[in-house]
XYZ file of N, CA and C in Angstrom:
711
model
N 0.848 -1.188 0.000
C 0.000 0.000 0.000
C 0.886 1.242 0.000
N 0.696 2.138 -1.016
C 1.526 3.329 -1.062
C 0.982 4.394 -0.116
N 1.742 5.496 -0.020
C 1.400 6.538 0.946
C 0.043 7.173 0.645
N -0.269 7.321 -0.657
C -1.538 7.950 -1.025
C -2.715 7.088 -0.588
N -2.625 5.775 -0.874
C -3.707 4.872 -0.483
C -3.835 4.786 1.030
N -2.689 4.796 1.722
C -2.726 4.748 3.181
C -3.399 5.994 3.744
N -3.105 7.144 3.162
C -3.717 8.389 3.617
C -5.218 8.389 3.356
N -5.616 7.867 2.195
C -7.049 7.785 1.885
C -7.771 6.862 2.855
N -7.126 5.731 3.175
C -7.730 4.789 4.111
C -7.869 5.422 5.492
N -6.837 6.141 5.930
C -6.878 6.788 7.234
C -7.984 7.844 7.278
N -8.097 8.626 6.194
C -9.150 9.643 6.139
C -10.533 9.000 6.176
N -10.641 7.842 5.549
C -11.931 7.142 5.534
C -12.308 6.674 6.932
N -11.320 6.201 7.673
C -11.598 5.667 9.010
C -11.918 6.774 10.000
N -11.101 7.835 10.024
C -11.258 8.870 11.055
C -12.197 9.991 10.628
N -12.583 10.000 9.365
C -13.473 11.052 8.898
C -14.880 10.901 9.455
N -15.696 11.915 9.253
C -17.076 11.885 9.722
C -18.008 11.515 8.584
N -19.155 10.988 8.952
C -20.171 10.601 7.994
C -21.434 11.434 8.220
N -22.331 11.459 7.241
C -23.539 12.288 7.381
C -24.423 11.806 8.536
N -25.182 12.748 9.098
C -26.142 12.393 10.144
C -27.198 11.452 9.578
N -27.495 10.360 10.279
C -28.589 9.494 9.835
C -29.926 10.154 10.122
N -30.959 9.666 9.498
C -32.289 10.203 9.749
C -32.778 9.777 11.126
N -33.659 10.558 11.698
C -34.230 10.197 12.995
C -35.007 8.889 12.898
N -35.580 8.626 11.722
C -36.307 7.366 11.519
C -35.359 6.188 11.651
N -34.148 6.284 11.070
C -33.187 5.189 11.165
C -32.763 4.978 12.612
N -32.496 6.044 13.340
C -32.069 5.915 14.733
C -33.152 5.247 15.562
N -34.396 5.681 15.401
C -35.492 5.121 16.184
C -35.779 3.676 15.800
N -35.765 3.371 14.510
C -36.103 2.013 14.071
C -35.043 1.006 14.489
N -33.767 1.382 14.433
C -32.723 0.458 14.883
C -32.819 0.226 16.386
N -33.231 1.260 17.129
C -33.432 1.081 18.560
C -34.566 0.122 18.856
N -35.658 0.226 18.109
C -36.795 -0.674 18.311
C -36.433 -2.110 17.938
N -35.651 -2.271 16.873
C -35.216 -3.613 16.472
C -34.330 -4.219 17.557
N -33.380 -3.433 18.069
C -32.504 -3.926 19.137
C -33.316 -4.286 20.372
N -34.312 -3.484 20.701
C -35.161 -3.772 21.860
C -35.893 -5.089 21.682
N -36.419 -5.321 20.482
C -37.125 -6.576 20.219
C -36.184 -7.772 20.334
N -34.967 -7.622 19.846
C -33.989 -8.712 19.932
C -33.680 -9.048 21.386
N -33.583 -8.034 22.223
C -33.260 -8.247 23.633
C -34.444 -8.805 24.407
N -35.641 -8.359 24.094
C -36.824 -8.734 24.873
C -37.282 -10.155 24.587
N -37.308 -10.550 23.316
C -37.852 -11.859 22.965
C -36.829 -12.959 23.246
N -37.303 -14.011 23.885
C -36.406 -15.048 24.388
C -35.627 -15.732 23.276
N -36.273 -16.032 22.153
C -35.598 -16.766 21.073
C -34.445 -15.961 20.490
N -34.696 -14.698 20.177
C -33.629 -13.876 19.600
C -32.552 -13.563 20.634
N -32.964 -13.395 21.893
C -31.988 -13.114 22.942
C -31.052 -14.296 23.156
N -31.577 -15.506 23.058
C -30.758 -16.692 23.278
C -29.591 -16.742 22.290
N -29.831 -16.259 21.083
C -28.774 -16.262 20.060
C -27.886 -15.026 20.185
N -28.520 -13.875 20.282
C -27.766 -12.621 20.265
C -26.982 -12.390 21.549
N -27.336 -13.090 22.618
C -26.638 -12.908 23.885
C -25.149 -13.268 23.768
N -24.793 -14.056 22.751
C -23.374 -14.364 22.526
C -22.550 -13.088 22.365
N -23.136 -12.072 21.718
C -22.407 -10.816 21.525
C -22.176 -10.111 22.852
N -23.149 -10.187 23.760
C -22.977 -9.600 25.087
C -21.902 -10.360 25.857
N -21.861 -11.685 25.676
C -20.831 -12.487 26.341
C -19.439 -12.113 25.833
N -19.311 -11.845 24.541
C -18.028 -11.404 23.995
C -17.579 -10.119 24.684
N -18.511 -9.161 24.805
C -18.174 -7.900 25.471
C -17.859 -8.122 26.953
N -18.634 -8.987 27.602
C -18.438 -9.282 29.022
C -17.042 -9.858 29.274
N -16.701 -10.917 28.555
C -15.404 -11.550 28.764
C -14.266 -10.674 28.262
N -14.526 -9.926 27.190
C -13.521 -8.986 26.722
C -13.226 -7.909 27.757
N -14.266 -7.490 28.493
C -14.059 -6.521 29.562
C -13.174 -7.076 30.660
N -13.448 -8.322 31.070
C -12.577 -8.965 32.062
C -11.128 -8.987 31.569
N -10.942 -9.434 30.312
C -9.599 -9.588 29.774
C -8.860 -8.272 29.652
N -9.528 -7.243 29.141
C -8.883 -5.948 28.947
C -8.456 -5.345 30.278
N -9.339 -5.371 31.267
C -9.004 -4.778 32.568
C -7.920 -5.597 33.265
N -7.939 -6.912 33.072
C -6.873 -7.738 33.646
C -5.510 -7.298 33.113
N -5.429 -7.082 31.814
C -4.164 -6.643 31.218
C -3.786 -5.240 31.688
N -4.758 -4.335 31.725
C -4.477 -2.955 32.129
C -4.048 -2.867 33.588
N -4.509 -3.814 34.393
C -4.155 -3.789 35.818
C -2.891 -4.577 36.121
N -2.210 -5.055 35.083
C -0.938 -5.725 35.267
C -1.015 -7.226 35.465
N -2.181 -7.808 35.267
C -2.312 -9.245 35.396
C -1.939 -9.917 34.071
N -1.672 -11.208 34.115
C -1.340 -11.968 32.912
C -2.586 -12.711 32.446
N -2.989 -12.453 31.219
C -4.193 -13.075 30.672
C -3.844 -14.415 30.044
N -4.375 -15.503 30.615
C -4.092 -16.840 30.105
C -5.003 -17.238 28.954
N -6.234 -16.751 28.942
C -7.113 -17.115 27.840
C -8.567 -16.839 28.158
N -9.385 -16.868 27.091
C -10.824 -16.622 27.195
C -11.553 -17.758 26.494
N -12.618 -18.230 27.101
C -13.463 -19.258 26.509
C -14.899 -18.754 26.410
N -15.517 -18.987 25.273
C -16.922 -18.658 25.048
C -17.666 -19.952 24.761
N -18.805 -20.152 25.408
C -19.526 -21.408 25.294
C -20.867 -21.227 24.597
N -21.386 -22.317 24.052
C -22.617 -22.264 23.270
C -23.844 -21.931 24.109
N -23.760 -22.076 25.435
C -24.886 -21.692 26.299
C -24.820 -20.217 26.672
N -23.966 -19.459 25.993
C -23.719 -18.018 26.156
C -22.981 -17.677 27.451
N -22.443 -18.674 28.131
C -21.577 -18.402 29.262
C -20.150 -18.216 28.754
N -19.270 -17.770 29.638
C -17.882 -17.583 29.245
C -16.973 -17.648 30.457
N -15.680 -17.699 30.186
C -14.693 -17.776 31.262
C -13.425 -17.075 30.817
N -12.937 -16.171 31.662
C -11.668 -15.493 31.427
C -10.717 -15.852 32.563
N -9.545 -16.341 32.212
C -8.574 -16.780 33.208
C -7.359 -15.867 33.142
N -6.994 -15.294 34.289
C -5.809 -14.451 34.365
C -4.991 -14.847 35.579
N -3.717 -14.517 35.535
C -2.818 -14.809 36.645
C -2.329 -13.516 37.268
N -2.032 -13.612 38.545
C -1.548 -12.456 39.272
C -1.930 -12.555 40.724
N -1.781 -11.488 41.433
C -2.137 -11.453 42.841
C -3.624 -11.758 43.000
N -3.995 -12.729 43.853
C -5.403 -13.133 43.964
C -6.285 -12.132 44.692
N -5.693 -11.110 45.254
C -6.455 -10.064 45.929
C -5.940 -8.710 45.465
N -6.560 -7.659 45.945
C -6.087 -6.332 45.603
C -6.926 -5.652 44.539
N -6.566 -4.395 44.237
C -7.357 -3.564 43.336
C -7.457 -4.162 41.939
N -6.340 -4.710 41.416
C -6.362 -5.268 40.070
C -7.367 -6.389 39.927
N -7.419 -7.273 40.904
C -8.371 -8.377 40.862
C -9.799 -7.878 41.018
N -10.008 -6.871 41.864
C -11.349 -6.309 42.043
C -11.847 -5.675 40.753
N -11.001 -4.879 40.124
C -11.391 -4.224 38.879
C -11.674 -5.255 37.784
N -10.846 -6.299 37.730
C -11.048 -7.343 36.729
C -12.389 -8.038 36.918
N -12.713 -8.364 38.167
C -13.979 -9.045 38.440
C -15.177 -8.150 38.178
N -15.024 -6.844 38.406
C -16.135 -5.909 38.228
C -16.356 -5.518 36.776
N -15.403 -5.821 35.902
C -15.453 -5.312 34.532
C -16.458 -6.042 33.648
N -16.764 -7.305 33.957
C -17.570 -8.103 33.044
C -18.965 -7.562 32.808
N -19.737 -7.427 33.875
C -21.135 -7.004 33.722
C -21.266 -5.544 33.310
N -20.248 -4.748 33.539
C -20.304 -3.340 33.154
C -19.807 -3.102 31.731
N -19.045 -4.037 31.169
C -18.391 -3.801 29.879
C -19.362 -3.558 28.727
N -20.419 -4.380 28.525
C -21.307 -4.113 27.384
C -21.917 -2.724 27.419
N -22.377 -2.302 28.602
C -23.009 -0.988 28.716
C -22.007 0.139 28.490
N -20.811 0.013 29.044
C -19.810 1.055 28.865
C -19.319 1.121 27.421
N -19.209 -0.031 26.774
C -18.891 -0.030 25.346
C -20.000 0.642 24.546
N -21.245 0.415 24.974
C -22.370 1.063 24.309
C -22.316 2.576 24.445
N -21.949 3.068 25.636
C -21.815 4.514 25.837
C -20.710 5.079 24.946
N -19.559 4.388 24.904
C -18.465 4.842 24.041
C -18.898 4.861 22.580
N -19.628 3.823 22.174
C -20.122 3.784 20.805
C -21.116 4.892 20.518
N -21.991 5.193 21.478
C -22.965 6.268 21.300
C -22.261 7.616 21.152
N -21.182 7.816 21.915
C -20.418 9.062 21.796
C -19.796 9.195 20.405
N -19.249 8.084 19.888
C -18.674 8.122 18.544
C -19.743 8.419 17.499
N -20.893 7.781 17.633
C -21.959 8.005 16.655
C -22.498 9.425 16.751
N -22.587 9.969 17.965
C -23.037 11.349 18.118
C -22.064 12.324 17.461
N -20.797 11.900 17.348
C -19.772 12.714 16.683
C -19.645 12.380 15.202
N -20.551 11.517 14.712
C -20.596 11.112 13.295
C -19.392 10.293 12.853
N -18.749 9.602 13.795
C -17.613 8.741 13.453
C -18.090 7.291 13.325
N -18.919 7.066 12.337
C -19.525 5.747 12.159
C -18.484 4.727 11.709
N -17.689 5.063 10.712
C -16.678 4.133 10.209
C -15.620 3.845 11.264
N -15.236 4.848 12.031
C -14.257 4.639 13.097
C -14.775 3.644 14.124
N -16.066 3.720 14.430
C -16.652 2.759 15.363
C -16.560 1.345 14.808
N -16.913 1.177 13.538
C -16.908 -0.161 12.939
C -15.495 -0.733 12.884
N -14.529 0.077 12.499
C -13.153 -0.411 12.408
C -12.563 -0.621 13.800
N -12.909 0.236 14.740
C -12.423 0.057 16.103
C -12.938 -1.234 16.712
N -14.225 -1.523 16.484
C -14.794 -2.770 16.989
C -14.119 -3.971 16.346
N -13.840 -3.884 15.055
C -13.149 -4.978 14.369
C -11.772 -5.214 14.963
N -11.037 -4.132 15.223
C -9.701 -4.256 15.806
C -9.756 -4.910 17.181
N -10.721 -4.516 18.014
C -10.853 -5.116 19.340
C -11.154 -6.608 19.239
N -11.985 -6.991 18.285
C -12.317 -8.404 18.112
C -11.108 -9.207 17.632
N -10.285 -8.611 16.771
C -9.069 -9.293 16.311
C -8.126 -9.520 17.485
N -7.961 -8.514 18.322
C -7.100 -8.660 19.504
C -7.650 -9.737 20.428
N -8.961 -9.747 20.621
C -9.575 -10.743 21.499
C -9.416 -12.150 20.942
N -9.458 -12.272 19.609
C -9.354 -13.585 18.970
C -8.058 -14.290 19.354
N -6.995 -13.532 19.526
C -5.692 -14.112 19.893
C -5.774 -14.844 21.227
N -6.669 -14.394 22.110
C -6.747 -14.960 23.453
C -7.828 -16.023 23.610
N -8.585 -16.308 22.554
C -9.636 -17.319 22.639
C -9.008 -18.706 22.663
N -9.525 -19.571 23.530
C -8.924 -20.877 23.736
C -9.861 -22.043 23.446
N -10.974 -21.823 22.764
C -11.825 -22.949 22.372
C -12.449 -22.673 21.012
N -12.857 -23.744 20.338
C -13.311 -23.648 18.953
C -14.576 -22.810 18.826
N -15.531 -23.011 19.733
C -16.770 -22.234 19.641
C -16.484 -20.748 19.819
N -15.580 -20.428 20.723
C -15.213 -19.036 20.924
C -14.581 -18.432 19.681
N -13.687 -19.180 19.040
C -13.062 -18.700 17.801
C -14.122 -18.444 16.733
N -15.046 -19.406 16.566
C -16.100 -19.252 15.566
C -16.941 -18.017 15.837
N -17.328 -17.817 17.087
C -18.185 -16.683 17.438
C -17.496 -15.350 17.171
N -16.246 -15.238 17.565
C -15.528 -13.980 17.381
C -15.234 -13.728 15.902
N -14.888 -14.777 15.157
C -14.608 -14.614 13.721
C -15.861 -14.169 12.972
N -16.998 -14.781 13.269
C -18.249 -14.407 12.602
C -18.620 -12.967 12.947
N -18.496 -12.606 14.209
C -18.833 -11.247 14.626
C -17.889 -10.227 13.998
N -16.587 -10.497 14.062
C -15.625 -9.587 13.458
C -15.784 -9.498 11.950
N -16.099 -10.630 11.319
C -16.314 -10.631 9.876
C -17.487 -9.760 9.471
N -18.551 -9.774 10.278
C -19.709 -8.924 9.983
C -19.327 -7.448 10.041
N -18.577 -7.065 11.053
C -18.127 -5.665 11.154
C -17.246 -5.293 9.970
N -16.318 -6.171 9.619
C -15.392 -5.862 8.532
C -16.113 -5.733 7.195
N -17.022 -6.651 6.911
C -17.743 -6.612 5.645
C -18.603 -5.358 5.528
N -19.282 -5.016 6.589
C -20.135 -3.824 6.553
C -19.290 -2.571 6.386
N -18.179 -2.471 7.107
C -17.360 -1.266 7.048
C -16.626 -1.121 5.718
N -16.356 -2.236 5.043
C -15.548 -2.185 3.827
C -16.387 -2.188 2.550
N -17.530 -2.873 2.566
C -18.255 -3.117 1.322
C -19.563 -2.346 1.169
N -20.056 -1.736 2.232
C -21.372 -1.098 2.155
C -21.264 0.417 2.162
N -22.361 1.048 1.822
C -22.415 2.498 1.771
C -22.758 3.120 3.111
N -22.789 4.449 3.165
C -23.011 5.157 4.426
C -24.319 4.790 5.130
N -25.398 4.601 4.382
C -26.683 4.319 5.025
C -26.684 2.956 5.703
N -26.130 1.952 5.036
C -26.063 0.610 5.626
C -25.124 0.610 6.822
N -23.991 1.279 6.691
C -23.049 1.372 7.810
C -23.721 2.029 9.009
N -24.448 3.100 8.771
C -25.117 3.801 9.866
C -26.155 2.901 10.533
N -26.956 2.208 9.739
C -27.987 1.332 10.299
C -27.354 0.227 11.142
N -26.284 -0.366 10.641
C -25.608 -1.441 11.361
C -24.993 -0.910 12.658
N -24.289 0.218 12.571
C -23.614 0.782 13.738
C -24.620 1.164 14.819
N -25.699 1.823 14.437
C -26.703 2.218 15.427
C -27.385 1.001 16.037
N -27.650 -0.011 15.244
C -28.264 -1.223 15.785
C -27.341 -1.892 16.799
N -26.040 -1.940 16.499
C -25.076 -2.562 17.406
C -25.002 -1.796 18.725
N -24.921 -0.475 18.654
C -24.786 0.319 19.870
C -26.062 0.258 20.707
N -27.213 0.347 20.052
C -28.470 0.176 20.783
C -28.508 -1.190 21.463
N -28.048 -2.217 20.762
C -28.069 -3.561 21.335
C -27.167 -3.659 22.560
N -25.977 -3.058 22.504
C -25.089 -3.073 23.667
C -25.726 -2.359 24.855
N -26.350 -1.212 24.597
C -26.964 -0.454 25.676
C -28.155 -1.193 26.276
N -29.012 -1.721 25.417
C -30.203 -2.427 25.900
C -29.847 -3.820 26.414
N -28.955 -4.511 25.690
C -28.556 -5.853 26.099
C -27.742 -5.865 27.367
N -27.064 -4.750 27.675
C -26.310 -4.674 28.909
C -27.183 -4.625 30.148
N -28.463 -4.280 29.974
C -29.385 -4.179 31.107
C -29.879 -5.548 31.558
N -30.044 -6.470 30.627
C -30.712 -7.738 30.961
C -29.871 -8.701 31.804
N -28.566 -8.907 31.536
C -27.811 -9.905 32.313
C -27.818 -9.699 33.821
N -27.696 -8.465 34.355
C -27.774 -8.336 35.815
C -29.123 -8.803 36.376
N -30.208 -8.579 35.644
C -31.514 -9.059 36.091
C -31.567 -10.586 36.033
N -30.957 -11.167 34.987
C -30.914 -12.631 34.903
C -30.109 -13.211 36.066
N -28.996 -12.586 36.375
C -28.179 -13.046 37.498
C -28.938 -12.915 38.816
N -29.647 -11.813 38.975
C -30.427 -11.613 40.195
C -31.482 -12.705 40.345
N -32.114 -13.079 39.230
C -33.117 -14.137 39.267
C -32.497 -15.481 39.640
N -31.323 -15.787 39.097
C -30.636 -17.034 39.432
C -30.257 -17.072 40.906
N -29.779 -15.960 41.410
C -29.388 -15.901 42.818
C -30.602 -16.073 43.727
N -31.727 -15.503 43.312
C -32.944 -15.643 44.103
C -33.391 -17.101 44.143
N -33.104 -17.826 43.065
C -33.463 -19.243 43.007
C -32.410 -20.161 43.603
N -31.363 -19.581 44.188
C -30.338 -20.386 44.837
C -29.198 -20.794 43.942
N -29.117 -20.247 42.729
C -28.040 -20.599 41.805
C -26.961 -19.536 41.749
N -26.042 -19.688 40.806
C -24.961 -18.721 40.562
C -24.160 -18.455 41.825
N -23.673 -19.534 42.446
C -22.965 -19.390 43.712
C -21.603 -18.728 43.559
N -20.995 -18.828 42.384
C -19.652 -18.281 42.202
C -19.653 -17.215 41.117
N -20.690 -16.388 41.115
C -20.809 -15.334 40.114
C -19.838 -14.199 40.412
N -19.753 -13.245 39.498
C -18.872 -12.093 39.702
C -19.181 -11.342 40.999
N -20.456 -11.076 41.346
C -20.719 -10.401 42.622
C -20.243 -11.193 43.834
N -20.341 -12.530 43.758
C -19.860 -13.347 44.874
C -18.344 -13.257 45.003
N -17.647 -13.276 43.877
C -16.196 -13.116 43.921
C -15.822 -11.749 44.473
N -16.554 -10.724 44.067
C -16.279 -9.377 44.555
C -16.568 -9.260 46.052
N -17.600 -9.964 46.501
C -17.911 -9.950 47.938
C -16.770 -10.560 48.740
N -16.199 -11.644 48.238
C -15.079 -12.269 48.944
C -13.843 -11.377 48.913
N -13.658 -10.655 47.822
C -12.475 -9.802 47.680
C -12.561 -8.535 48.526
N -13.758 -8.016 48.704
C -13.909 -6.695 49.323
C -14.641 -6.705 50.660
N -15.401 -7.754 50.944
C -16.228 -7.748 52.141
C -17.544 -7.018 51.953
N -17.751 -6.431 50.777
C -19.013 -5.758 50.456
C -19.996 -6.807 49.955
N -21.221 -6.835 50.447
C -22.176 -7.883 50.057
C -22.369 -7.971 48.548
N -22.608 -9.199 48.077
C -22.810 -9.421 46.644
C -23.987 -8.613 46.120
N -25.020 -8.446 46.957
C -26.175 -7.662 46.525
C -25.827 -6.224 46.203
N -24.864 -5.669 46.928
C -24.437 -4.294 46.657
C -23.725 -4.200 45.313
N -22.926 -5.203 44.998
C -22.264 -5.220 43.691
C -23.281 -5.394 42.570
N -24.278 -6.228 42.806
C -25.326 -6.406 41.805
C -26.074 -5.098 41.576
N -26.329 -4.364 42.655
C -26.969 -3.051 42.525
C -26.094 -2.113 41.705
N -24.780 -2.189 41.896
C -23.865 -1.356 41.111
C -23.964 -1.704 39.630
N -24.043 -3.005 39.314
C -24.177 -3.406 37.912
C -25.473 -2.857 37.312
N -26.564 -2.923 38.071
C -27.831 -2.359 37.604
C -27.696 -0.857 37.353
N -27.053 -0.169 38.266
C -26.911 1.282 38.153
C -26.109 1.663 36.917
N -24.988 0.969 36.703
C -24.150 1.271 35.535
C -24.911 1.015 34.243
N -25.605 -0.109 34.155
C -26.299 -0.449 32.907
C -27.443 0.520 32.618
N -28.216 0.881 33.633
C -29.354 1.776 33.417
C -28.892 3.207 33.138
N -27.880 3.675 33.860
C -27.350 5.020 33.590
C -26.707 5.085 32.209
N -26.042 4.018 31.803
C -25.438 3.970 30.471
C -26.505 4.013 29.394
N -27.598 3.291 29.605
C -28.699 3.307 28.641
C -29.283 4.704 28.520
N -29.455 5.382 29.646
C -30.008 6.738 29.628
C -29.076 7.699 28.909
N -27.794 7.678 29.278
C -26.838 8.606 28.664
C -26.621 8.284 27.195
N -26.396 6.997 26.894
C -26.168 6.622 25.503
C -27.376 6.863 24.638
N -28.564 6.575 25.169
C -29.782 6.811 24.401
C -29.970 8.285 24.057
N -29.648 9.153 24.994
C -29.755 10.596 24.736
C -28.794 11.017 23.634
N -27.571 10.487 23.650
C -26.620 10.811 22.585
C -27.120 10.301 21.234
N -27.615 9.070 21.210
C -28.065 8.506 19.945
C -29.246 9.274 19.364
N -30.139 9.734 20.244
C -31.316 10.461 19.780
C -31.029 11.944 19.555
N -29.789 12.356 19.825
C -29.420 13.752 19.594
C -30.037 14.711 20.571
N -30.274 14.268 21.800
C -30.930 15.102 22.801
C -29.902 15.830 23.670
């Protein structure tokens, strides 16, 4: 690739795109809401939330100085991130807290980019994050899930026009914001039924002495506040 082509590619990625119509923003939000609400579509699409969840654990583990051994994604939409390092302390607390907050916080970051009309940058940034995550995947189903997801981002960002890119990007960000709300409620329901004995809130309770219910409340707060803030950005309010 010569310097001219590289410059054109860079301008394409970091440049701004036209504002989408309010109809597109609202309709993609309604589609994302339907995907999250209905059990059949949620069962499939929840894999994307699991990618963000485990990716959040992995990223914070690395940023806090821990060694990331690998990530596994399972067909039942569960996942596991394994890191090495001090078993207690701030780094471990942040790593454990990152999972349930990651989808919503990624949604807020995506909403900020879209509000700034950086649609292509969002698509390419998401692709880059998925490529980095792929290196750490340690099972076949996880590899398949990340490759399919990353491939969708790459194809849309490279082969489609501005309107399709905008529709895809807004649908993804709405899904992260709305989909980030449901898992804490699912976890709360499991805990009420006597399950999920070793969930992230339970690990955080052992690490900090703060009750698991308080951590669960924090996850609810982050997801709902993220939905409110991100939704306002997406709707241009």
